[in-house]
Coordinates of C-alpha atoms in Angstrom, one line a residue:
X5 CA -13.7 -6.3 20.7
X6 CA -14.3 -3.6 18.4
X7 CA -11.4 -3.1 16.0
X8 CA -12.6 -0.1 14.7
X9 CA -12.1 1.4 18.5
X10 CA -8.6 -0.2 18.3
X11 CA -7.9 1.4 15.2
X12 CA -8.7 4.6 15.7
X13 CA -7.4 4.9 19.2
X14 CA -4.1 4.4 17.3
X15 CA -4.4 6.6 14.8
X16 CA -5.6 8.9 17.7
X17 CA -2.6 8.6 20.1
X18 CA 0.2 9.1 16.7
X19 CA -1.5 12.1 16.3
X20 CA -1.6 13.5 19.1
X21 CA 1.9 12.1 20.7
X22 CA 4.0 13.3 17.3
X23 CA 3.3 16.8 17.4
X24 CA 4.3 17.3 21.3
X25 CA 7.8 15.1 20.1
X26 CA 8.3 17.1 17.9
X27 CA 8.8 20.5 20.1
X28 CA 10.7 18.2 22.4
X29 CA 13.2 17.0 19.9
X30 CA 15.5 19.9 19.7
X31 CA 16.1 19.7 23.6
X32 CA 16.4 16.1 23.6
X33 CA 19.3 16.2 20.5
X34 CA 16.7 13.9 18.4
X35 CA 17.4 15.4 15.2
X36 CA 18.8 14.2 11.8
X37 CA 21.0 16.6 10.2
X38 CA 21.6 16.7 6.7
X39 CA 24.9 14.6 5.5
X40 CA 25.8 13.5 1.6
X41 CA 24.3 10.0 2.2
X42 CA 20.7 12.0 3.0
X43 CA 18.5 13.3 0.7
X44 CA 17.5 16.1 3.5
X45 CA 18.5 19.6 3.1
X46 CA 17.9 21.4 7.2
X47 CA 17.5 19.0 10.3
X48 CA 14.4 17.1 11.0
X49 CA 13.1 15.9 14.2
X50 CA 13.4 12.0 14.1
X51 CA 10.8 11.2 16.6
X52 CA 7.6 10.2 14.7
X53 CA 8.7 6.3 16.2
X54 CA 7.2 7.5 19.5
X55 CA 4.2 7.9 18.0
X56 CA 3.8 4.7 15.5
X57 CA 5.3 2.5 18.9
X58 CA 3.1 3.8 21.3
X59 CA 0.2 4.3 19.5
X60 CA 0.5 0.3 18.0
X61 CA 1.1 -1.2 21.4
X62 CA -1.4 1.1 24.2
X63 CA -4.4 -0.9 21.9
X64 CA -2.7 -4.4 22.2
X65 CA -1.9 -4.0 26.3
X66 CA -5.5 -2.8 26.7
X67 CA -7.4 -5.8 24.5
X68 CA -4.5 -8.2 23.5
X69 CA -5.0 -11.6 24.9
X70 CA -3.6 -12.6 27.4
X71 CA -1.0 -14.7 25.9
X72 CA 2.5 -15.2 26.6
X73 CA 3.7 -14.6 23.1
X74 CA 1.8 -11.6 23.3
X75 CA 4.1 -10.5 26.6
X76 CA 7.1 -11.2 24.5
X77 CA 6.1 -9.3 21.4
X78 CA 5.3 -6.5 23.3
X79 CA 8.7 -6.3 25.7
X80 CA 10.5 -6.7 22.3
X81 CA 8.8 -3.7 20.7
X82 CA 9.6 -1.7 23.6
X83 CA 13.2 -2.7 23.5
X84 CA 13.2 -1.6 20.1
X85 CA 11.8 1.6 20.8
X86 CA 14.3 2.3 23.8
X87 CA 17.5 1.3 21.7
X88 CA 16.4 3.2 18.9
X89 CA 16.2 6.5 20.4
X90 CA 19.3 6.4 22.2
X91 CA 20.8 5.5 18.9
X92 CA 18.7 8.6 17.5
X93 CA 19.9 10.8 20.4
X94 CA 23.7 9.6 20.5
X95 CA 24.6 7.7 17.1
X96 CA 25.6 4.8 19.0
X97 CA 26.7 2.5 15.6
X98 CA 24.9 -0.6 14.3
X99 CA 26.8 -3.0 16.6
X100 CA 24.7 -1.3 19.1
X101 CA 21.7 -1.8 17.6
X102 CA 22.2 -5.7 17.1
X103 CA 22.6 -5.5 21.1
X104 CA 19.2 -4.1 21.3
X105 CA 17.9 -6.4 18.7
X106 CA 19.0 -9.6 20.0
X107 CA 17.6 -8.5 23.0
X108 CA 14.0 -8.1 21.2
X109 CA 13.8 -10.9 19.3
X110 CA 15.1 -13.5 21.9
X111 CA 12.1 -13.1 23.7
X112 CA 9.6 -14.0 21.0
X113 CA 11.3 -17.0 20.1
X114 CA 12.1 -18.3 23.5
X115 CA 9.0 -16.9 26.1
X116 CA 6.9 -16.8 23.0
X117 CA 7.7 -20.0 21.5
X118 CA 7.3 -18.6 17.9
X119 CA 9.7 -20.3 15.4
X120 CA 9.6 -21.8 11.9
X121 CA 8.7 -24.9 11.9
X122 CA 8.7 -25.4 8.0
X123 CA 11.0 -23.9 5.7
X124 CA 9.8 -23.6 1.8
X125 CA 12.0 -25.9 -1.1
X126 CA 12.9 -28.3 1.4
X127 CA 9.4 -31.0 1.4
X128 CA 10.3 -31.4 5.2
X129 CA 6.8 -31.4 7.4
X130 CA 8.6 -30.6 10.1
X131 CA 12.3 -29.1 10.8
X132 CA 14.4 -29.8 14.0
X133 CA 13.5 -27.1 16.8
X134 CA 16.9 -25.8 17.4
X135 CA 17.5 -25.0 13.7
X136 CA 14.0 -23.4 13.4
X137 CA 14.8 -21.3 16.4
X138 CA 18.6 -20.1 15.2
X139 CA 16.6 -19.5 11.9
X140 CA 13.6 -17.6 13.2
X141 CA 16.2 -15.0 15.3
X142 CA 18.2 -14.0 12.5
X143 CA 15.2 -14.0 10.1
X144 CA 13.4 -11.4 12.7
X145 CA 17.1 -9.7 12.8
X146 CA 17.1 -9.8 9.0
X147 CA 13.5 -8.0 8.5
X148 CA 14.1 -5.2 11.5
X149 CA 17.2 -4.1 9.2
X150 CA 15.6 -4.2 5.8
X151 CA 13.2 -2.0 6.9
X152 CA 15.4 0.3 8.9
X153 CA 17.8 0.4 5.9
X154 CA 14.8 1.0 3.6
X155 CA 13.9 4.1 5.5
X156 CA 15.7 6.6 3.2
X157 CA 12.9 9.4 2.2
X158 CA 9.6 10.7 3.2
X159 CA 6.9 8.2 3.1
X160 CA 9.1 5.3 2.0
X161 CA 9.4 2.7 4.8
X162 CA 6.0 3.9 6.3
X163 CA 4.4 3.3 3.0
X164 CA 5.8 -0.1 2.2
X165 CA 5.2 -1.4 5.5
X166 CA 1.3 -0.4 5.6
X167 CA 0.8 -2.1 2.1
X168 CA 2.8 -5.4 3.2
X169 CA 0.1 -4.9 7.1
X170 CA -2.7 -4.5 4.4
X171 CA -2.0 -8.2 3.2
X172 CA -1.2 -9.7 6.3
X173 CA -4.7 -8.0 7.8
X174 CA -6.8 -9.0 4.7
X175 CA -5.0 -12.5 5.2
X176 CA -5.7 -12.8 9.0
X177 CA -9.1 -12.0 8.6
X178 CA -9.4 -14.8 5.9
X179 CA -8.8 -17.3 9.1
X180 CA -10.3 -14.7 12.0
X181 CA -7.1 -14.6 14.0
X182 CA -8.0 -11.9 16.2
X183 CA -4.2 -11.4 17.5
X184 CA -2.7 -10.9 14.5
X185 CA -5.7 -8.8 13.2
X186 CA -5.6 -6.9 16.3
X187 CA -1.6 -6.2 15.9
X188 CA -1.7 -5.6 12.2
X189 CA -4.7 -3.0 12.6
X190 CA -3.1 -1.0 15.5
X191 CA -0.1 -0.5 13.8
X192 CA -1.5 0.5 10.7
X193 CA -3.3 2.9 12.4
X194 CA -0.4 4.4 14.3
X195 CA 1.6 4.2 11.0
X196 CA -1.8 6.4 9.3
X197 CA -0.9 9.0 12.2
X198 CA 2.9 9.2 11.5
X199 CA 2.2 9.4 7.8
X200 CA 0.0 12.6 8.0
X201 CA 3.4 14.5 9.3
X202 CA 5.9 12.3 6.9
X203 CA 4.4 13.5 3.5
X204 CA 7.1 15.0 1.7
X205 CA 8.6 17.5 2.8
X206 CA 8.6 15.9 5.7
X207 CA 8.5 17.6 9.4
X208 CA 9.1 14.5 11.0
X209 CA 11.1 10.8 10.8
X210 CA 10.2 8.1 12.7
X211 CA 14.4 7.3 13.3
X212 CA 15.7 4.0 14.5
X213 CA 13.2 2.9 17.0
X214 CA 10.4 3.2 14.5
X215 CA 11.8 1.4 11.4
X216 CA 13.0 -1.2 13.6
X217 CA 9.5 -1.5 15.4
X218 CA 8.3 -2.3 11.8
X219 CA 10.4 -4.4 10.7
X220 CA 10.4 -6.6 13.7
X221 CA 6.6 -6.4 13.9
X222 CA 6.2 -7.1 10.2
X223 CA 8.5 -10.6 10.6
X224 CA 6.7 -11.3 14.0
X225 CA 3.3 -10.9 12.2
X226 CA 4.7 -13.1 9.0
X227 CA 5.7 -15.7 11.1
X228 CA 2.7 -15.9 13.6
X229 CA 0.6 -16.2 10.6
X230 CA 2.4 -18.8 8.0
X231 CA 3.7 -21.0 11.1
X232 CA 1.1 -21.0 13.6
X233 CA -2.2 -19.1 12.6
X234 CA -2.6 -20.4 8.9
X235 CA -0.4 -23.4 8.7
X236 CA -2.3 -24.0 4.7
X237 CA -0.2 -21.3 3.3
X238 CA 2.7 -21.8 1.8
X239 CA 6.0 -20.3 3.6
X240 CA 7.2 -18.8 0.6
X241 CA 4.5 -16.3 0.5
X242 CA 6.4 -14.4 3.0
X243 CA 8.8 -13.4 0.3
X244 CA 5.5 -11.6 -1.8
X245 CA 3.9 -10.3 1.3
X246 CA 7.2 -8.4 3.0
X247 CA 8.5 -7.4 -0.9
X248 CA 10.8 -5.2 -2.1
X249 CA 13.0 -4.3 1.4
X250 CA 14.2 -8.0 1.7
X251 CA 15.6 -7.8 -2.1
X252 CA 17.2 -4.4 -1.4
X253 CA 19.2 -5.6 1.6
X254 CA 20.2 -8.2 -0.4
X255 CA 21.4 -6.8 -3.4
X256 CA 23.0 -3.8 -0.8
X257 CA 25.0 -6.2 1.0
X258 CA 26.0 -7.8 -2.2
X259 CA 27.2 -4.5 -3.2
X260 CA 29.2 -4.0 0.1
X261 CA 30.9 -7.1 0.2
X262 CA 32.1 -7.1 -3.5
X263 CA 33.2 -3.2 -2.7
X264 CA 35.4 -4.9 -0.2
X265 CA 33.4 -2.1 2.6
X266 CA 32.0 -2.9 5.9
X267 CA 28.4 -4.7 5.5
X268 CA 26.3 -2.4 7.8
X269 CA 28.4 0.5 7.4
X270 CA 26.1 3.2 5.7
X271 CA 25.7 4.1 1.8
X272 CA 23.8 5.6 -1.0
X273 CA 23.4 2.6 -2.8
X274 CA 20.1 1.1 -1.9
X275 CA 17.0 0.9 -4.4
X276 CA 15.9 4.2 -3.7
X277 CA 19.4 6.3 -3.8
X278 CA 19.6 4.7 -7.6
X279 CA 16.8 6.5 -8.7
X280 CA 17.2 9.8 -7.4
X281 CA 20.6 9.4 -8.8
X282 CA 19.3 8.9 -12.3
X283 CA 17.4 12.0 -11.6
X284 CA 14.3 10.8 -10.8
X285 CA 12.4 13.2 -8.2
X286 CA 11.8 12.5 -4.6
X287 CA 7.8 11.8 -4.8
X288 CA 8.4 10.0 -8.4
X289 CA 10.7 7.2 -7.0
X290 CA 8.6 7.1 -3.8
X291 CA 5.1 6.2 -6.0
X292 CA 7.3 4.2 -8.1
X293 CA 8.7 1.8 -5.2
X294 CA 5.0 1.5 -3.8
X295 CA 3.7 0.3 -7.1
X296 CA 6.2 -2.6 -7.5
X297 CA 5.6 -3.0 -3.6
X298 CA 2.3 -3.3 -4.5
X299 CA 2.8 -5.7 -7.1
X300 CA 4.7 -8.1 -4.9
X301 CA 1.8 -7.7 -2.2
X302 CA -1.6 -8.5 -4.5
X303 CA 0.6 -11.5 -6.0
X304 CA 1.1 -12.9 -2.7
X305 CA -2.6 -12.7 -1.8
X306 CA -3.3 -14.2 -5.2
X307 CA -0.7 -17.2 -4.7
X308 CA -0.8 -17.2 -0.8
X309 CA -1.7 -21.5 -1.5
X310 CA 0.7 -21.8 -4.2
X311 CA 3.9 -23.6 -5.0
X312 CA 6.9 -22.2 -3.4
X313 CA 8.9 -22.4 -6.1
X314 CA 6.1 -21.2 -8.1
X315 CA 5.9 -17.8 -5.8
X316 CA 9.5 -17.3 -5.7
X317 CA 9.8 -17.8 -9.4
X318 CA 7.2 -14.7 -8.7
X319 CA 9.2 -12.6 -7.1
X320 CA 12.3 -13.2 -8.3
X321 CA 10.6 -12.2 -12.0
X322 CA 9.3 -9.1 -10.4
X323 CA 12.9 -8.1 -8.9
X324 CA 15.0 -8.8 -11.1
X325 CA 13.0 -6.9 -13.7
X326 CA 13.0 -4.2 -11.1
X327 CA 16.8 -4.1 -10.6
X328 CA 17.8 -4.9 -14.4
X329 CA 15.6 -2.1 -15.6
X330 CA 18.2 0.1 -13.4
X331 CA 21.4 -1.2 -13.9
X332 CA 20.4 -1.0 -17.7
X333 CA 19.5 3.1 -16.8
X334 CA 22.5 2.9 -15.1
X335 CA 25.1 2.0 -17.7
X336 CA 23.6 3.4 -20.7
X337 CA 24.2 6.7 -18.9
X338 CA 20.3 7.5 -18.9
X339 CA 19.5 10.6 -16.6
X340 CA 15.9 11.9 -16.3
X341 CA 17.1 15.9 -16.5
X342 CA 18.2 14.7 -19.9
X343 CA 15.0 13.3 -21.2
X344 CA 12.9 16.2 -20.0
X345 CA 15.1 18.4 -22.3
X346 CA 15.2 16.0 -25.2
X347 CA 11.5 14.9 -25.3
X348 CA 10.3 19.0 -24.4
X349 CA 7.9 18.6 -21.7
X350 CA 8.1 19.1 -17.8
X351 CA 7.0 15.9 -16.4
X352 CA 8.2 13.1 -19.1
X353 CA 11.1 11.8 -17.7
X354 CA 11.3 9.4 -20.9
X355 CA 9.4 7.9 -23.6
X356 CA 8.8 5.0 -21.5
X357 CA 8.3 6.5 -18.3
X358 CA 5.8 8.6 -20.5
X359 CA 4.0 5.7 -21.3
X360 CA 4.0 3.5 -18.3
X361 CA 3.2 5.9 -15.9
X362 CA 0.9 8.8 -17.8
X363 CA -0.3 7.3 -20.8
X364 CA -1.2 3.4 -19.5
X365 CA -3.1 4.4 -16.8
X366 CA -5.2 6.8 -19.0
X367 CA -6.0 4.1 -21.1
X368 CA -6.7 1.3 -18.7
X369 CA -9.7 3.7 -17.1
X370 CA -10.9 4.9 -20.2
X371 CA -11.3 1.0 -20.6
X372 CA -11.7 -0.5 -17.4
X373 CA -14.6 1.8 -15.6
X374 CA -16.8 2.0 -19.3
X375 CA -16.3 -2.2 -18.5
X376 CA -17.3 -2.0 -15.5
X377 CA -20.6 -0.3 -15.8
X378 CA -21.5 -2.2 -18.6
X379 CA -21.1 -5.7 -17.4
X380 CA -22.2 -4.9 -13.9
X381 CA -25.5 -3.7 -15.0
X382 CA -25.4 -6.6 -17.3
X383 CA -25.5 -9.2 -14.5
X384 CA -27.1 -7.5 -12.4
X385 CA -30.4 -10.0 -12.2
X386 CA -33.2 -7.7 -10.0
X387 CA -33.3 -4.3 -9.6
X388 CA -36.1 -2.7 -7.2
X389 CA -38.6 -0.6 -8.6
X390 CA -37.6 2.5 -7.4
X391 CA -34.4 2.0 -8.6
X392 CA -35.5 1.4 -12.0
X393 CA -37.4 5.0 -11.7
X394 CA -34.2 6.5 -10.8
X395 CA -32.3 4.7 -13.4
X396 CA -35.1 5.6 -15.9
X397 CA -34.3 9.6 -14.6
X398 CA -30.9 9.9 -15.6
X399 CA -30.9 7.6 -18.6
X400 CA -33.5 10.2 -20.2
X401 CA -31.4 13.5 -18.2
X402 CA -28.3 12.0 -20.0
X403 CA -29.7 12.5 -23.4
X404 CA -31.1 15.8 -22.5
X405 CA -28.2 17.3 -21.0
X406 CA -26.0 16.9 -24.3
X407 CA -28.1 19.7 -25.7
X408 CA -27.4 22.3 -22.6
X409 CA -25.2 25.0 -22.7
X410 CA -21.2 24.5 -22.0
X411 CA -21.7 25.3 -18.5
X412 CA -24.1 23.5 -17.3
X413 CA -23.3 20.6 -19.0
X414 CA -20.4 19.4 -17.5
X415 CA -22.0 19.7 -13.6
X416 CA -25.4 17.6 -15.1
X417 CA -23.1 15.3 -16.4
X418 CA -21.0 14.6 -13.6
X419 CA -23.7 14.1 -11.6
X420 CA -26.0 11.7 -13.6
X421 CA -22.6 9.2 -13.9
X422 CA -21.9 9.2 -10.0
X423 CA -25.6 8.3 -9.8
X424 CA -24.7 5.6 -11.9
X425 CA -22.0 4.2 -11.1
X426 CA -23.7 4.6 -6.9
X427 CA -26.5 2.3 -8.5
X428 CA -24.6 -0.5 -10.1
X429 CA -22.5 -0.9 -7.0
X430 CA -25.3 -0.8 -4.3
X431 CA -27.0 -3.0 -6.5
X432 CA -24.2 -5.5 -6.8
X433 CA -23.9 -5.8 -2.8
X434 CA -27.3 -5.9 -2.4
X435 CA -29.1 -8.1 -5.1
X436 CA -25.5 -10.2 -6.2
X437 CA -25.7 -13.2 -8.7
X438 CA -24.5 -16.8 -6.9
X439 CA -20.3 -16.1 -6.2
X440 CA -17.9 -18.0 -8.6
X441 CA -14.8 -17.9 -7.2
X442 CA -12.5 -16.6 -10.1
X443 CA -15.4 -13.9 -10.7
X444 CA -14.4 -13.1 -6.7
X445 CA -10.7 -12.7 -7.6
X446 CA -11.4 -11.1 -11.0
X447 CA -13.0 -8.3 -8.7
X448 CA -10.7 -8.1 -6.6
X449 CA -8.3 -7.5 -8.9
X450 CA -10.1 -4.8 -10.7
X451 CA -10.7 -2.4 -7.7
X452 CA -6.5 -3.2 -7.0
X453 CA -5.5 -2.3 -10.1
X454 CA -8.0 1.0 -10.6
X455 CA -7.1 2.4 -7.4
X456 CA -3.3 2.0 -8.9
X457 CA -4.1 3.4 -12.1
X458 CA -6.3 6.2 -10.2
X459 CA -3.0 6.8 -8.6
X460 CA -0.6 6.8 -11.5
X461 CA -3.1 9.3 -13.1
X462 CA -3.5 11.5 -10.7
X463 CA 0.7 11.6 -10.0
X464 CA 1.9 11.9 -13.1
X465 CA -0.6 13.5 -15.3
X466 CA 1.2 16.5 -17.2
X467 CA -2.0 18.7 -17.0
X468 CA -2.5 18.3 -13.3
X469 CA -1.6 21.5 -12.4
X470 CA -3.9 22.9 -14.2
X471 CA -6.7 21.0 -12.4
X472 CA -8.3 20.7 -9.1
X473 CA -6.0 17.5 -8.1
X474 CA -2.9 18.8 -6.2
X475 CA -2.2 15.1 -4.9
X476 CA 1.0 13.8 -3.2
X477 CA 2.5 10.2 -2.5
X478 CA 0.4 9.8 0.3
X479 CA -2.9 10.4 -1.7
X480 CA -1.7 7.2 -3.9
X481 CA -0.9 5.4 -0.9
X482 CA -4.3 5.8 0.3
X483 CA -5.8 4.1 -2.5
X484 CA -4.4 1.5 -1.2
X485 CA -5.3 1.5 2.5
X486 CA -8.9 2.3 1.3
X487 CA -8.7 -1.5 -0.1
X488 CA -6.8 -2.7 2.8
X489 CA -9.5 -1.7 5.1
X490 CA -12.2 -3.7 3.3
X491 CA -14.5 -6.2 5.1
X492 CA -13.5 -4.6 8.6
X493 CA -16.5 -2.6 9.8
X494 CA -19.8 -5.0 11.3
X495 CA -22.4 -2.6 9.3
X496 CA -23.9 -4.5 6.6
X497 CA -25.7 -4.0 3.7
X498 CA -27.8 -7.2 2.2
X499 CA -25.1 -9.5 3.7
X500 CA -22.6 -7.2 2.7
X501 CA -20.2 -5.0 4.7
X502 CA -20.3 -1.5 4.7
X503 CA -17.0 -0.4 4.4
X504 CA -16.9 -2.7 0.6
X505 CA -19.8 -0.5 -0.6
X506 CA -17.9 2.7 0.3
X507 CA -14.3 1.7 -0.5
X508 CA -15.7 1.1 -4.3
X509 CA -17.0 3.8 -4.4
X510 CA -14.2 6.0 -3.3
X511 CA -12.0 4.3 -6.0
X512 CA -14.6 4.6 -8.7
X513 CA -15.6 8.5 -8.5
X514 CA -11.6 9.0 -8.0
X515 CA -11.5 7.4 -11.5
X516 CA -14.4 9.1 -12.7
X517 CA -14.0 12.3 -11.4
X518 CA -10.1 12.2 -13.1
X519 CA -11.7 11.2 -16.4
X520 CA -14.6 14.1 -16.5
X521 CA -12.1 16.5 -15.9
X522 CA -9.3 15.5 -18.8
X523 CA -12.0 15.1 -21.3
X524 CA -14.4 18.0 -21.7
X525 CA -16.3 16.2 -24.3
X526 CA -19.9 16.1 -25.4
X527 CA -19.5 12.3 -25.5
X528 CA -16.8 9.9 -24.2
X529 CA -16.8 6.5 -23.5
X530 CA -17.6 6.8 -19.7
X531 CA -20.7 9.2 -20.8
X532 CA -21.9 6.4 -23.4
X533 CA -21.2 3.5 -21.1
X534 CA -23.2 5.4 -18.2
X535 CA -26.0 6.0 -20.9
X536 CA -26.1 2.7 -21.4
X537 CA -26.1 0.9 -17.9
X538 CA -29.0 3.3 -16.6
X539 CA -30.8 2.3 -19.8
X540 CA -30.2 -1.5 -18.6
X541 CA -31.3 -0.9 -15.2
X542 CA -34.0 1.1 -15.8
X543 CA -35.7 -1.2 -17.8
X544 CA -34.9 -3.7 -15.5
X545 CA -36.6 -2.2 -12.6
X546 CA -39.5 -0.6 -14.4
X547 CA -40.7 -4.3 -16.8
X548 CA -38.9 -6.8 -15.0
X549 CA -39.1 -6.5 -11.2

């Protein structure tokens, strides 16, 4: 089948079933009113689960195969779904909720037959069925609540769980499973509906039987895929690819316990609670969890055949510097309304925050893109004829335009380096030098890491009100789906897929378009660098071809 259709018949259905739940939640008693635990100030409907649930499963019971583990995914997802919005109407208490997940998850792992079969650290092949089945339900358990617990402001739960799918589709597709591409892509594409009325402010939650649809689907798809699909990677990866939400259980629980309080009774201290508390604001800590999120997510793809101790040593590193950054914020008494005062200016919430989040990012694309035009043109090994013309034309308009008048200039100039930076990309898909596989990776890397500057730069740039870009969480989020997405449309261009020629782009002229309009310069380094590589090409196509 067509996973494009699947997609966006997702997407399609989310949109379209949120809005009508919406008008209906008042009448059904669906909505979350504002307590001290929540960061919400007037009720919100907490219906946006319909929409992810539905939307995910109508593709899988129309072109799912027909598969008994299939049957058993899809009962448990409706369970899920049914339990959570009675507990979303009525407030029915967590022991309820274990009811209705047990009830889910027993299915999969009985019917379906999908258990761990090999655990990471132990060197065992194989372990005994029973324990792998005991440890597969409370594993599937253990995911539905960290991401239900993890669902604590706009944007959050949705936006971790789509960059985690992004991994587990870009991994799947590595081995062409087509059920758990099929499962990953639907649900990203009812999550993409969802999202588009989540945005802080929010008009809409997705409430119990949504979080708890991803989290079990997010385990489900983990498991199906390390145990069964791709048996080659290593089990540990899991850790990497779900991130941040199994940590923050943890470390909650730990909390509880050592509190002497009820373990699943709710609180303000999960990951995201802390950094409001230190005064951070709502979209800040969102864009801030999705980075690290994102971390954990490219190092798993990265690793996905490595040691396990090797990608928990990973993780671990990432976490705890995660969680010992805070508790250092923490007990030093550090609060972000204090360092906006003391350092003078609206957005720095600190010197390092400065830094790490508005100055780094600057720098890495001043750097980075400049790079990338210059060694791309560099290796770049034919280049048509007509190309070369056309490189030859803005290599000569360049020069030319730095003696127009102020206006003009900065129009010419944005145009000449998009025509640039289109060339050496096209020309990389379709005229590539022989693949090394670390070049691959190194890439790879680069478009993952630009699209996270891009979004860094745009967030957190103290000028950007002053500027066209009025961006929010889910702008930065979308960087990152744009990636995800890669390598899934059947359009090619010289043995290349579309969708890889227009995702690069996308990230680059975000980048580029973000650097023309900080620095109104006659010449920068993206100007000289763009001079440079037409120059290359141009001479290229017009002696050499």
């Amino acid at each position: 089948m067509d996973y494009l259709v699947a997609i966006v018949a997702a997407i399609a259905i989310s949109l379209a079933l949120i809005p009508a739940m919406i008008r209906l939640a008042p009448a059904l008693g669906m909505m979350d009113k504002p307590d001290p635990r929540k960061v919400h100030e007037i009720p919100v409907p907490r219906v946006g689960g319909w929409g992810i649930v539905i939307g995910a499963l109508a593709p899988v019971i129309l072109w799912g195969p027909d598969d008994p583990l299939i049957y058993s995914y899809i009962i448990g997802a409706a369970v899920l779904l049914l339990f959570g919005a009675l507990d979303d109407k009525l407030e029915m208490g967590h022991y309820t909720k274990f009811v209705g997940q047990f009830i889910a998850v027993l299915p999969v792992v009985t019917y379906g037959d999908l258990y761990v079969s090999s655990l990471p650290f132990l060197g065992l092949d194989e372990i005994p069925h029973i324990a792998g089945r005991v440890f597969t339900f409370f594993a599937l358990v253990g995911m539905i609540n960290a991401i239900n617990h993890s669902d604590g402001l706009d944007g959050l739960a949705g936006g971790e769980s789509l960059l985690s799918l992004g991994a587990i589709a870009f991994l799947a597709y590595q081995v062409d499973s087509h059920s758990v591409i099929l499962i990953t892509l639907v649900t990203i594409g009812g999550l993409l509906g969802f999202l588009r009325y989540n945005t802080h402010p929010a008009s809409v939650f997705m409430g119990d039987g949504g979080s708890q649809f991803l989290g079990f689907t997010l385990g489900f798809l983990a498991l199906l895929l390390t145990q069964r699909v791709d048996t080659s990677l290593s089990p540990a990866v899991v850790f990497l690819i779900l991130g941040l939400p199994i940590i923050d259980i943890i470390v909650v629980f730990k909390k509880r316990i050592s509190q002497g309080m009820n373990w699943f009774a709710a609180t303000r201290n999960h990951i995201h609670h802390r950094f409001l508390d230190l005064g951070l604001e709502h979209q800040e800590t969102v864009v801030i969890i999705y980075s690290v999120q994102a971390l954990c997510v490219v190092s798993g793809i990265f690793l996905r055949n490595e040691n396990d101790w090797l990608i928990l040593l990973v993780y671990l590193v990432i976490c705890l510097t995660l969680f010992a950054s805070l508790v250092y914020l923490e007990k030093s008494g550090w609060s972000s309304s204090d360092s906006k005062r003391s350092l003078g200016f609206d957005n720095a919430l600190s010197v390092v925050r400065h830094k790490l989040l508005v100055v780094a990012p600057r720098q890495y694309l001043d750097l980075a893109i400049p790079a990338f035009l210059l060694i791309g043109s560099a290796r770049i090994g034919d280049v048509p004829r007509d190309f070369g013309v056309l490189a030859a034309g803005v290599f000569f308009l360049l020069l030319f335009e730095a003696f127009l008048k102020k206006p003009t200039r900065s129009m010419v100039r944005r145009v000449l380096i998009y025509l640039t930076i289109v060339c050496v990309v096209y020309l990389q898909l379709d005229f590539p030098r022989p693949a090394i596989l670390w070049v691959t990776y190194l890439k790879l890397a680069f478009y993952m890491f630009t699209a996270l500057a891009v979004g860094l730069a745009i967030r957190f740039s103290p000028k950007r009100r002053k500027h066209e870009f009025h961006t929010t969480a889910m702008d930065y989020l979308m960087l990152f789906v744009v990636v995800a997405a890669m390598g899934f449309s059947n359009i090619q261009i010289g043995g290349n897929y579309i969708s890889v020629f227009v995702v690069k782009l996308v990230i680059l002229l975000y980048a580029c378009e973000l650097m023309i309009i900080e620095k109104r310069k006659r010449w920068t380094l993206l100007t000289t660098s763009s001079l440079i590589a037409s120059g290359m090409l141009g001479i290229k196509g017009l002696f050499f071809s």
